[in-house]
């Protein structure tokens, strides 16, 4: 099958800047992949306007001018009542780079944030650092190893750390900055931003109001370490990983013929029981009929209101009609009124359900991002698993960000295990598209598949391949996919390869260049297989182990491999 390029409107204008000391890529207004002495120090610096719902306001860039000493451009952010324009500049010096923004509001509007955002890559987790504060005091700290539910550092005026023998420091002007752990949303980074979230928002920007911010990056490439690091890869002597259950979620407009669905490696069919909707029984009945046609067990996501005890009883009465026709894989307790059910509600519902569903695993969590679970950790004493969803377009939608953020998924599982009391971890939904805005809703409004960017593309299939590797390697027990899996889509063909060679175990084999390509490998019988996915719009060649192969742009390739597992 020919590998398609991304649509032209999705391709990102690029320009590379740098010298012997530093390098980075300018991409559509952003400074990306900032390397100091050949090592990535910053993932991204960009200027953003967020509206009252935390949505990014689209920008139009014009008058871009560059030289050997930097660049400038004009950016205008417009959406509805919002009209804000800024001049962004970047200046290069021997041992520093300066980013500055000046702007003004052309209209009055409500905003949650305006200013620079800076991403430190998650590869620097557990790195000691020094935080400077506006009162000229300093605090020693460490970039969190596990995902911090709340801001690791506040009141930031400067930040410094040592990386590969180089002292790197940042200075911030124009506002008070703070840091959040973006791995809460599977972004593989720590984000520094302004204004502090403890201040009221939204805030009105008035017509004519002006703005200025500046970030200064200092470094000393002459002070370089003699030892050079290398990418970490689980290539040699890969370990066997138990196979998780993989499911597909019901959607009202999901139309896959029975014989095609049976060609895919799904163990269950997620069905939402929305007790806040009068028609929940009729919709659930339709979904159960589809699950039976596909020959799949049912993963029941029960979405309770404050009348949870009565609703639990109603569900059991409803389910009695299907006990001879369908089988439950698991039951997930969700809330339509909050992100995570309270502990008393969980205990009460489990007590009611266990009277009938003795052997069915029952878990709790959120249908939103890991952030909502991490900040509302339930008592796990009465449940069998914790669950949360992954929808990576919370902050960015460009291909590079989505590929970078695959690496943030592993840490969500590791952090969830840290407070699960050894209970299993389920991914309640895994979708490339953003299912709903968790800043204003607790659940999706409807169980439908929207027409979404990257849908049915090789890029989407490659993203799922990388995500499955990260989540399986980290020990997730169940993973629910949500995607348009029509029979001629690359995702269908990718998943079909897994079903045709049913895994006995998956392998820890990982890509040494995960932002360029991903690997998903497994054992089946006495043979080993691997799927490769090229995440880039360029042809690449993979490393020697487990197999050296050439991949076309965005290509998904299946092959038998040779490796020694244990």
Coordinates of C-alpha atoms in Angstrom, one line a residue:
X1 CA 0.0 0.0 0.0
X2 CA 1.3 3.4 -0.9
X3 CA 2.2 5.6 2.2
X4 CA 0.4 8.9 2.0
X5 CA 1.9 12.2 3.2
X6 CA 0.0 14.3 5.6
X7 CA -2.4 16.8 4.0
X8 CA -0.6 19.9 2.9
X9 CA -2.3 22.1 5.4
X10 CA -0.7 19.9 8.2
X11 CA 2.8 20.2 7.0
X12 CA 4.8 22.6 9.3
X13 CA 7.1 25.3 7.9
X14 CA 10.6 24.5 9.2
X15 CA 13.9 26.4 9.5
X16 CA 17.0 25.3 11.4
X17 CA 19.0 27.7 13.4
X18 CA 22.3 27.2 15.3
X19 CA 26.0 26.9 15.5
X20 CA 28.6 24.7 17.3
X21 CA 27.1 25.6 20.7
X22 CA 23.3 25.2 20.1
X23 CA 20.7 24.3 17.5
X24 CA 16.9 24.3 17.3
X25 CA 14.2 24.1 14.7
X26 CA 11.8 26.9 14.1
X27 CA 8.3 25.4 13.3
X28 CA 5.3 27.6 12.7
X29 CA 6.2 30.1 15.4
X30 CA 7.7 27.6 17.9
X31 CA 11.3 27.0 18.8
X32 CA 11.5 23.1 18.9
X33 CA 14.2 20.6 20.0
X34 CA 16.6 23.1 21.5
X35 CA 19.9 21.3 21.8
X36 CA 22.9 22.5 23.7
X37 CA 26.2 20.9 22.8
X38 CA 24.3 18.2 20.9
X39 CA 21.9 17.2 23.8
X40 CA 18.2 18.2 24.0
X41 CA 17.8 20.8 26.8
X42 CA 14.4 22.2 26.0
X43 CA 11.7 20.6 24.0
X44 CA 9.8 23.7 23.0
X45 CA 9.3 27.5 23.5
X46 CA 6.2 29.1 22.1
X47 CA 3.8 32.0 22.6
X48 CA 0.1 31.2 23.3
X49 CA -3.2 32.8 24.0
X50 CA -5.7 30.6 25.9
X51 CA -9.4 31.6 26.0
X52 CA -11.8 31.3 28.9
X53 CA -12.3 27.6 28.2
X54 CA -8.5 26.9 28.1
X55 CA -8.7 26.4 24.3
X56 CA -5.7 27.6 22.2
X57 CA -6.6 30.6 20.1
X58 CA -5.5 30.1 16.5
X59 CA -2.7 32.4 15.3
X60 CA -1.7 33.8 11.9
X61 CA 2.0 34.5 11.4
X62 CA 3.3 37.1 9.0
X63 CA 6.4 39.2 8.3
X64 CA 8.9 36.5 9.3
X65 CA 12.4 37.8 9.0
X66 CA 15.6 35.9 9.9
X67 CA 19.3 36.6 9.9
X68 CA 22.5 35.1 11.4
X69 CA 21.7 36.7 14.8
X70 CA 18.0 35.7 15.2
X71 CA 14.5 36.2 13.8
X72 CA 11.3 38.2 14.3
X73 CA 7.7 37.8 13.2
X74 CA 4.2 39.2 13.8
X75 CA 1.5 36.9 15.2
X76 CA -2.2 37.7 15.4
X77 CA -4.6 35.6 17.6
X78 CA -8.2 35.9 16.5
X79 CA -11.3 33.8 17.4
X80 CA -14.7 35.3 18.1
X81 CA -14.3 38.3 20.4
X82 CA -10.6 37.7 20.8
X83 CA -8.2 39.9 18.7
X84 CA -4.6 40.1 20.1
X85 CA -1.4 40.8 18.2
X86 CA 2.2 40.4 19.2
X87 CA 5.7 40.8 17.9
X88 CA 7.9 37.8 18.8
X89 CA 11.7 38.0 18.6
X90 CA 14.6 35.6 19.1
X91 CA 18.2 36.8 19.4
X92 CA 21.3 34.7 19.4
X93 CA 24.5 35.5 21.4
X94 CA 27.6 33.5 22.2
X95 CA 26.3 31.8 25.3
X96 CA 22.6 32.7 25.4
X97 CA 19.4 32.9 23.5
X98 CA 16.7 35.6 24.2
X99 CA 13.0 35.3 23.4
X100 CA 10.9 38.4 23.7
X101 CA 7.2 39.2 23.1
X102 CA 5.5 42.5 23.0
X103 CA 1.8 42.8 22.2
X104 CA -1.6 44.5 22.6
X105 CA -5.2 43.7 22.7
X106 CA -7.2 45.1 19.7
X107 CA -10.5 44.1 21.5
X108 CA -11.7 43.4 25.0
X109 CA -12.0 39.7 25.8
X110 CA -11.6 37.1 28.5
X111 CA -8.5 35.1 28.7
X112 CA -7.0 32.4 30.9
X113 CA -3.5 32.8 29.8
X114 CA -1.3 34.9 27.5
X115 CA 2.4 34.5 27.3
X116 CA 5.4 32.2 26.7
X117 CA 5.3 28.6 27.5
X118 CA 8.4 26.5 27.8
X119 CA 8.7 22.7 27.8
X120 CA 11.6 20.8 29.6
X121 CA 11.8 17.2 28.2
X122 CA 10.7 14.4 30.5
X123 CA 14.1 12.7 29.8
X124 CA 15.4 15.1 32.5
X125 CA 13.2 13.7 35.2
X126 CA 15.0 13.2 38.5
X127 CA 17.4 16.0 37.6
X128 CA 18.4 18.3 40.5
X129 CA 17.7 22.0 39.9
X130 CA 17.7 25.4 41.6
X131 CA 14.7 27.6 41.5
X132 CA 15.0 31.4 41.8
X133 CA 12.1 33.4 43.2
X134 CA 11.0 37.1 42.7
X135 CA 12.2 37.9 46.3
X136 CA 15.7 36.9 45.2
X137 CA 15.7 33.7 47.3
X138 CA 16.4 30.3 45.9
X139 CA 15.0 26.7 46.4
X140 CA 16.7 23.4 45.6
X141 CA 14.5 20.8 44.0
X142 CA 14.3 17.9 41.6
X143 CA 12.3 17.4 38.4
X144 CA 9.7 14.8 39.6
X145 CA 10.4 11.2 38.8
X146 CA 6.7 10.1 39.2
X147 CA 4.1 12.5 37.9
X148 CA 3.4 15.3 40.3
X149 CA -0.4 15.9 40.6
X150 CA 0.2 19.6 41.3
X151 CA 2.8 22.2 40.4
X152 CA 6.3 21.1 41.4
X153 CA 7.6 24.6 41.5
X154 CA 5.9 28.0 41.9
X155 CA 6.9 31.7 41.9
X156 CA 9.7 31.1 39.4
X157 CA 11.9 33.9 38.2
X158 CA 14.8 31.6 37.2
X159 CA 15.6 27.9 36.9
X160 CA 19.0 26.2 36.5
X161 CA 20.3 22.7 36.2
X162 CA 23.4 20.8 35.1
X163 CA 23.1 18.6 32.0
X164 CA 26.0 16.6 30.5
X165 CA 28.5 18.8 32.3
X166 CA 26.9 22.0 31.1
X167 CA 25.3 24.6 33.4
X168 CA 22.0 25.7 31.9
X169 CA 19.8 28.5 33.3
X170 CA 16.6 30.3 32.4
X171 CA 15.5 33.8 33.4
X172 CA 11.9 35.0 33.2
X173 CA 10.7 38.6 32.9
X174 CA 7.3 40.2 32.7
X175 CA 5.2 37.9 34.9
X176 CA 5.4 35.3 37.7
X177 CA 5.9 31.8 36.2
X178 CA 5.3 28.3 37.6
X179 CA 5.7 24.7 36.5
X180 CA 3.3 21.9 35.9
X181 CA 4.0 18.3 35.2
X182 CA 2.5 17.9 31.7
X183 CA 2.8 14.1 31.9
X184 CA -0.6 14.4 33.6
X185 CA -1.9 14.8 30.1
X186 CA 0.7 12.4 28.6
X187 CA 2.7 15.4 27.3
X188 CA 6.3 14.2 27.7
X189 CA 7.5 17.4 29.4
X190 CA 7.4 19.8 32.3
X191 CA 5.8 23.1 31.3
X192 CA 6.8 26.5 32.7
X193 CA 4.1 29.1 32.1
X194 CA 2.5 32.3 33.4
X195 CA 0.3 33.5 35.1
X196 CA 0.0 31.4 38.4
X197 CA -3.1 29.3 38.4
X198 CA -3.9 30.3 42.0
X199 CA -4.8 33.7 40.6
X200 CA -8.4 34.2 39.5
X201 CA -9.2 33.4 35.9
X202 CA -10.5 34.2 33.3
X203 CA -9.2 37.8 33.3
X204 CA -10.4 40.6 31.0
X205 CA -8.0 42.0 28.5
X206 CA -9.2 45.5 27.6
X207 CA -8.8 47.1 24.2
X208 CA -5.4 48.8 23.9
X209 CA -3.9 46.9 26.9
X210 CA -0.2 46.1 26.2
X211 CA 2.0 43.1 27.1
X212 CA 5.7 42.2 27.4
X213 CA 7.5 39.1 28.4
X214 CA 11.1 37.8 28.0
X215 CA 12.9 34.5 28.5
X216 CA 16.7 34.3 28.5
X217 CA 18.4 30.9 28.1
X218 CA 22.0 30.8 29.3
X219 CA 24.5 28.0 28.7
X220 CA 28.2 27.3 28.7
X221 CA 29.1 24.8 26.0
X222 CA 32.8 25.1 26.9
X223 CA 32.2 23.3 30.2
X224 CA 31.3 20.0 28.6
X225 CA 31.4 16.6 30.2
X226 CA 33.8 13.9 29.0
X227 CA 31.2 11.2 29.1
X228 CA 28.5 11.2 26.5
X229 CA 25.1 9.6 27.1
X230 CA 23.4 7.4 24.6
X231 CA 19.7 6.7 24.0
X232 CA 18.2 4.0 26.2
X233 CA 16.7 1.0 24.5
X234 CA 15.5 -2.3 25.6
X235 CA 16.9 -4.1 22.6
X236 CA 19.2 -6.7 24.0
X237 CA 17.8 -9.8 25.9
X238 CA 14.2 -8.5 25.8
X239 CA 11.9 -9.6 28.6
X240 CA 8.5 -11.2 28.2
X241 CA 5.5 -9.0 29.1
X242 CA 2.1 -10.6 29.8
X243 CA -0.5 -9.7 27.1
X244 CA -3.1 -7.1 28.2
X245 CA -6.7 -7.3 27.2
X246 CA -7.3 -5.0 24.2
X247 CA -10.8 -3.6 23.5
X248 CA -12.7 -1.3 21.2
X249 CA -15.3 1.2 22.4
X250 CA -18.8 1.3 21.0
X251 CA -19.8 4.3 19.0
X252 CA -23.2 5.0 17.5
X253 CA -21.6 5.5 14.1
X254 CA -19.0 2.7 14.3
X255 CA -19.8 0.5 11.4
X256 CA -17.5 -2.5 11.0
X257 CA -18.9 -5.8 9.5
X258 CA -18.9 -8.8 11.8
X259 CA -16.4 -10.8 9.8
X260 CA -14.0 -7.8 9.7
X261 CA -14.2 -7.1 13.5
X262 CA -13.4 -10.8 14.1
X263 CA -10.1 -10.2 12.2
X264 CA -8.9 -7.8 14.9
X265 CA -7.3 -8.6 18.3
X266 CA -10.1 -7.3 20.5
X267 CA -11.1 -9.0 23.7
X268 CA -14.0 -6.8 24.7
X269 CA -16.4 -4.1 23.7
X270 CA -16.7 -1.0 25.9
X271 CA -20.3 0.1 26.4
X272 CA -21.3 3.3 28.3
X273 CA -24.3 3.1 30.5
X274 CA -25.3 6.8 30.9
X275 CA -27.8 6.8 33.9
X276 CA -28.2 10.5 33.5
X277 CA -29.9 9.9 30.1
X278 CA -33.5 8.6 29.9
X279 CA -32.8 6.5 26.9
X280 CA -29.8 4.7 28.4
X281 CA -31.5 1.3 28.3
X282 CA -32.4 1.5 24.6
X283 CA -28.8 2.6 23.7
X284 CA -27.2 0.0 25.9
X285 CA -29.4 -2.7 24.3
X286 CA -28.3 -1.7 20.8
X287 CA -24.6 -1.7 21.9
X288 CA -25.0 -5.1 23.5
X289 CA -26.4 -6.5 20.3
X290 CA -23.3 -5.3 18.4
X291 CA -21.0 -6.9 21.0
X292 CA -22.8 -10.2 20.6
X293 CA -22.4 -10.0 16.8
X294 CA -18.7 -9.3 17.2
X295 CA -18.3 -12.2 19.7
X296 CA -16.8 -9.8 22.3
X297 CA -17.2 -9.6 26.1
X298 CA -18.6 -6.4 27.5
X299 CA -16.6 -3.8 29.3
X300 CA -19.4 -1.9 31.1
X301 CA -18.6 1.8 31.9
X302 CA -21.4 2.7 34.4
X303 CA -21.8 6.5 34.6
X304 CA -23.6 7.3 37.9
X305 CA -25.4 10.5 39.2
X306 CA -25.9 11.3 42.8
X307 CA -28.6 8.6 42.9
X308 CA -25.9 5.9 42.5
X309 CA -27.5 3.3 44.7
X310 CA -30.8 3.2 42.9
X311 CA -28.9 3.3 39.5
X312 CA -26.7 0.3 40.6
X313 CA -29.9 -1.6 41.3
X314 CA -31.4 -0.6 38.0
X315 CA -28.4 -1.8 36.1
X316 CA -28.5 -5.2 37.8
X317 CA -32.2 -5.6 36.9
X318 CA -31.4 -4.6 33.3
X319 CA -28.5 -7.0 33.1
X320 CA -30.5 -10.0 34.2
X321 CA -32.1 -9.9 30.7
X322 CA -28.7 -10.5 29.1
X323 CA -26.9 -12.9 31.5
X324 CA -27.6 -15.8 29.1
X325 CA -26.7 -13.8 26.0
X326 CA -23.7 -11.7 27.0
X327 CA -20.7 -11.8 29.2
X328 CA -19.1 -9.1 31.3
X329 CA -15.3 -8.6 31.0
X330 CA -15.2 -5.8 33.6
X331 CA -17.2 -3.0 35.2
X332 CA -15.9 0.6 35.5
X333 CA -17.5 3.0 37.9
X334 CA -17.6 6.6 36.6
X335 CA -19.5 9.7 37.5
X336 CA -21.5 12.2 35.4
X337 CA -21.2 14.8 38.2
X338 CA -17.5 14.8 39.0
X339 CA -14.2 13.4 37.6
X340 CA -13.9 10.5 40.1
X341 CA -16.6 9.0 42.3
X342 CA -16.2 9.6 46.0
X343 CA -15.0 6.7 48.2
X344 CA -18.3 6.2 49.9
X345 CA -20.1 6.0 46.6
X346 CA -17.6 3.5 45.3
X347 CA -17.9 1.2 48.4
X348 CA -21.7 1.3 48.2
X349 CA -21.9 0.5 44.5
X350 CA -19.4 -2.3 44.7
X351 CA -21.3 -3.8 47.6
X352 CA -24.5 -3.8 45.6
X353 CA -22.9 -5.1 42.3
X354 CA -20.9 -7.9 44.0
X355 CA -24.1 -9.5 45.2
X356 CA -24.7 -10.5 41.6
X357 CA -21.5 -10.0 39.8
X358 CA -19.2 -12.0 42.1
X359 CA -16.4 -12.8 39.7
X360 CA -16.5 -9.7 37.5
X361 CA -13.6 -7.2 38.2
X362 CA -14.9 -3.8 39.3
X363 CA -12.8 -0.7 39.1
X364 CA -13.0 3.1 39.4
X365 CA -11.4 6.1 38.0
X366 CA -12.1 8.8 35.4
X367 CA -13.0 9.0 31.7
X368 CA -10.8 12.2 31.6
X369 CA -7.1 12.5 31.6
X370 CA -4.6 11.0 34.0
X371 CA -4.5 14.4 35.7
X372 CA -8.0 14.0 37.0
X373 CA -7.2 10.6 38.5
X374 CA -3.9 11.8 39.9
X375 CA -5.5 14.7 41.6
X376 CA -8.5 12.7 42.9
X377 CA -7.0 9.4 44.0
X378 CA -9.7 7.0 45.2
X379 CA -9.3 4.4 48.0
X380 CA -8.6 1.1 46.2
X381 CA -9.5 -1.2 49.1
X382 CA -12.9 -2.2 47.5
X383 CA -12.0 -2.2 43.8
X384 CA -10.0 -4.4 41.5
X385 CA -8.4 -1.8 39.2
X386 CA -7.9 1.9 38.5
X387 CA -8.7 3.5 35.1
X388 CA -8.2 6.7 33.2
X389 CA -8.1 7.8 29.6
X390 CA -5.5 9.0 27.2
X391 CA -6.4 11.7 24.6
X392 CA -3.1 13.5 23.7
X393 CA -4.4 16.7 22.0
X394 CA -5.1 18.5 25.3
X395 CA -2.4 21.1 24.5
X396 CA -1.1 20.6 21.0
X397 CA -2.1 18.9 17.8
X398 CA 0.9 19.1 15.5
X399 CA 2.6 15.8 14.5
X400 CA 5.8 16.4 16.3
X401 CA 4.1 17.1 19.6
X402 CA 1.8 14.0 19.3
X403 CA 4.9 11.8 18.6
X404 CA 6.9 13.3 21.4
X405 CA 4.0 12.7 23.8
X406 CA 3.8 9.0 23.2
X407 CA 6.8 8.8 25.6
X408 CA 4.7 10.4 28.4
X409 CA 2.3 7.4 28.6
X410 CA 4.6 5.0 30.3
X411 CA 5.0 7.4 33.3
X412 CA 1.2 7.6 33.8
X413 CA 1.0 3.8 34.4
X414 CA 4.1 3.9 36.7
X415 CA 2.6 6.7 38.7
X416 CA -0.9 5.0 38.9
X417 CA 0.8 1.9 40.2
X418 CA 2.4 4.0 43.0
X419 CA -1.0 4.6 44.5
X420 CA -3.0 1.6 43.3
X421 CA -2.0 -0.7 46.2
X422 CA -0.9 -3.3 43.6
X423 CA -4.3 -3.2 41.8
X424 CA -4.4 -3.4 38.0
X425 CA -4.3 -0.3 35.7
X426 CA -6.8 0.0 32.8
X427 CA -6.7 2.6 30.0
X428 CA -10.4 3.4 29.8
X429 CA -10.0 4.9 26.4
X430 CA -7.0 5.5 24.1
X431 CA -7.8 7.9 21.2
X432 CA -5.6 10.1 19.1
X433 CA -8.4 12.7 19.0
X434 CA -9.6 14.7 22.0
X435 CA -12.8 13.1 23.1
X436 CA -14.0 16.0 25.2
X437 CA -12.8 19.1 27.0
X438 CA -12.1 18.0 30.6
X439 CA -11.9 21.6 31.6
X440 CA -15.7 22.0 31.3
X441 CA -17.1 18.4 31.1
X442 CA -16.7 15.2 33.1
X443 CA -17.8 12.8 30.3
X444 CA -18.2 13.0 26.5
X445 CA -21.5 14.4 25.4
X446 CA -22.2 11.5 23.0
X447 CA -20.7 8.1 22.2
X448 CA -19.8 8.9 18.6
X449 CA -16.7 9.0 16.4
X450 CA -16.2 12.6 15.1
X451 CA -14.4 13.4 11.9
X452 CA -11.0 14.0 13.4
X453 CA -7.6 15.2 12.2
X454 CA -5.3 12.3 11.2
X455 CA -8.2 9.9 11.2
X456 CA -7.7 6.8 9.0
X457 CA -4.1 7.9 8.3
X458 CA -0.8 6.0 8.6
X459 CA 0.2 8.6 11.2
X460 CA -2.7 7.6 13.4
X461 CA -1.8 3.9 13.0
X462 CA 1.8 4.6 13.9
X463 CA 0.7 6.6 16.9
X464 CA -1.4 3.7 18.2
X465 CA 1.5 1.3 17.6
X466 CA 3.8 3.5 19.7
X467 CA 1.2 3.9 22.4
X468 CA 0.5 0.2 22.6
X469 CA 4.3 -0.4 23.0
X470 CA 4.5 2.2 25.9
X471 CA 1.4 1.0 27.7
X472 CA 2.0 -2.7 27.3
X473 CA 5.7 -2.3 28.4
X474 CA 4.6 -0.4 31.5
X475 CA 2.2 -3.1 32.6
X476 CA -1.3 -1.8 31.8
X477 CA -3.8 -4.7 32.1
X478 CA -6.5 -3.5 29.7
X479 CA -6.4 -0.9 26.9
X480 CA -9.6 0.3 25.2
X481 CA -9.1 1.8 21.7
X482 CA -11.3 4.4 20.2
X483 CA -10.8 5.1 16.5
X484 CA -12.3 4.8 13.1
X485 CA -11.1 1.3 12.1
X486 CA -12.7 0.8 8.7
X487 CA -11.4 -2.2 6.9
X488 CA -9.2 -0.2 4.5
X489 CA -7.6 2.0 7.1
X490 CA -3.9 1.6 8.0
X491 CA -5.0 1.0 11.7
X492 CA -7.1 -1.9 10.6
X493 CA -4.2 -3.6 8.8
X494 CA -1.8 -2.9 11.6
X495 CA -4.1 -4.5 14.2
X496 CA -4.9 -7.4 11.8
X497 CA -1.2 -8.4 11.9
X498 CA -1.5 -8.9 15.7
X499 CA -4.6 -11.1 15.4
X500 CA -3.0 -13.2 12.6
X501 CA 0.0 -14.0 14.9
X502 CA -1.6 -14.1 18.3
X503 CA 0.9 -13.0 21.0
X504 CA 1.9 -15.3 23.8
X505 CA 3.9 -12.5 25.2
X506 CA 4.9 -9.0 24.2
X507 CA 8.6 -8.0 24.3
X508 CA 10.3 -5.0 25.8
X509 CA 12.1 -4.2 22.6
X510 CA 12.0 -0.4 22.2
X511 CA 13.1 2.1 19.6
X512 CA 16.3 4.0 20.2
X513 CA 14.8 6.9 18.4
X514 CA 11.1 6.9 19.5
X515 CA 10.3 10.3 18.0
X516 CA 11.2 8.9 14.6
X517 CA 9.9 5.4 14.8
X518 CA 8.2 2.9 17.2
X519 CA 8.4 -0.8 17.5
X520 CA 5.8 -3.3 18.9
X521 CA 7.2 -6.8 19.2
X522 CA 5.9 -10.1 20.5
X523 CA 6.3 -13.8 20.7
X524 CA 3.8 -16.2 19.0
X525 CA 4.6 -19.9 19.2
X526 CA 8.3 -20.3 18.5
X527 CA 8.5 -17.2 16.4
X528 CA 9.0 -13.5 17.1
X529 CA 7.3 -10.7 15.2
X530 CA 7.5 -6.9 15.1
X531 CA 5.6 -4.0 13.7
X532 CA 7.5 -0.8 12.9
X533 CA 6.0 2.6 12.4
X534 CA 7.8 5.6 10.9
X535 CA 6.4 8.8 12.5
X536 CA 8.1 11.2 10.1
X537 CA 7.4 12.5 6.6
X538 CA 10.9 11.3 5.5
X539 CA 12.2 7.8 4.7
X540 CA 14.4 6.5 7.5
X541 CA 16.5 3.5 8.3
X542 CA 16.0 1.7 11.7
X543 CA 18.8 0.5 14.0
X544 CA 20.4 -2.9 13.6
X545 CA 18.5 -4.6 16.4
X546 CA 16.0 -6.4 16.3
X547 CA 16.2 -5.9 12.5
X548 CA 17.5 -3.2 10.3
X549 CA 14.9 -2.0 7.8
X550 CA 14.1 1.0 5.7
X551 CA 10.7 2.7 6.2
X552 CA 9.0 5.0 3.8
X553 CA 7.3 8.2 5.1
X554 CA 4.7 7.2 7.8
X555 CA 5.1 3.5 6.8
X556 CA 3.8 0.7 9.0
X557 CA 5.9 -2.5 8.4
X558 CA 5.3 -6.0 9.7
X559 CA 8.2 -8.5 9.8
X560 CA 9.4 -11.6 11.6
X561 CA 12.5 -11.0 13.8
X562 CA 15.2 -12.9 15.5
X563 CA 15.8 -12.2 19.2
X564 CA 16.6 -14.0 22.4
X565 CA 13.9 -13.4 25.0
X566 CA 13.7 -14.5 28.6

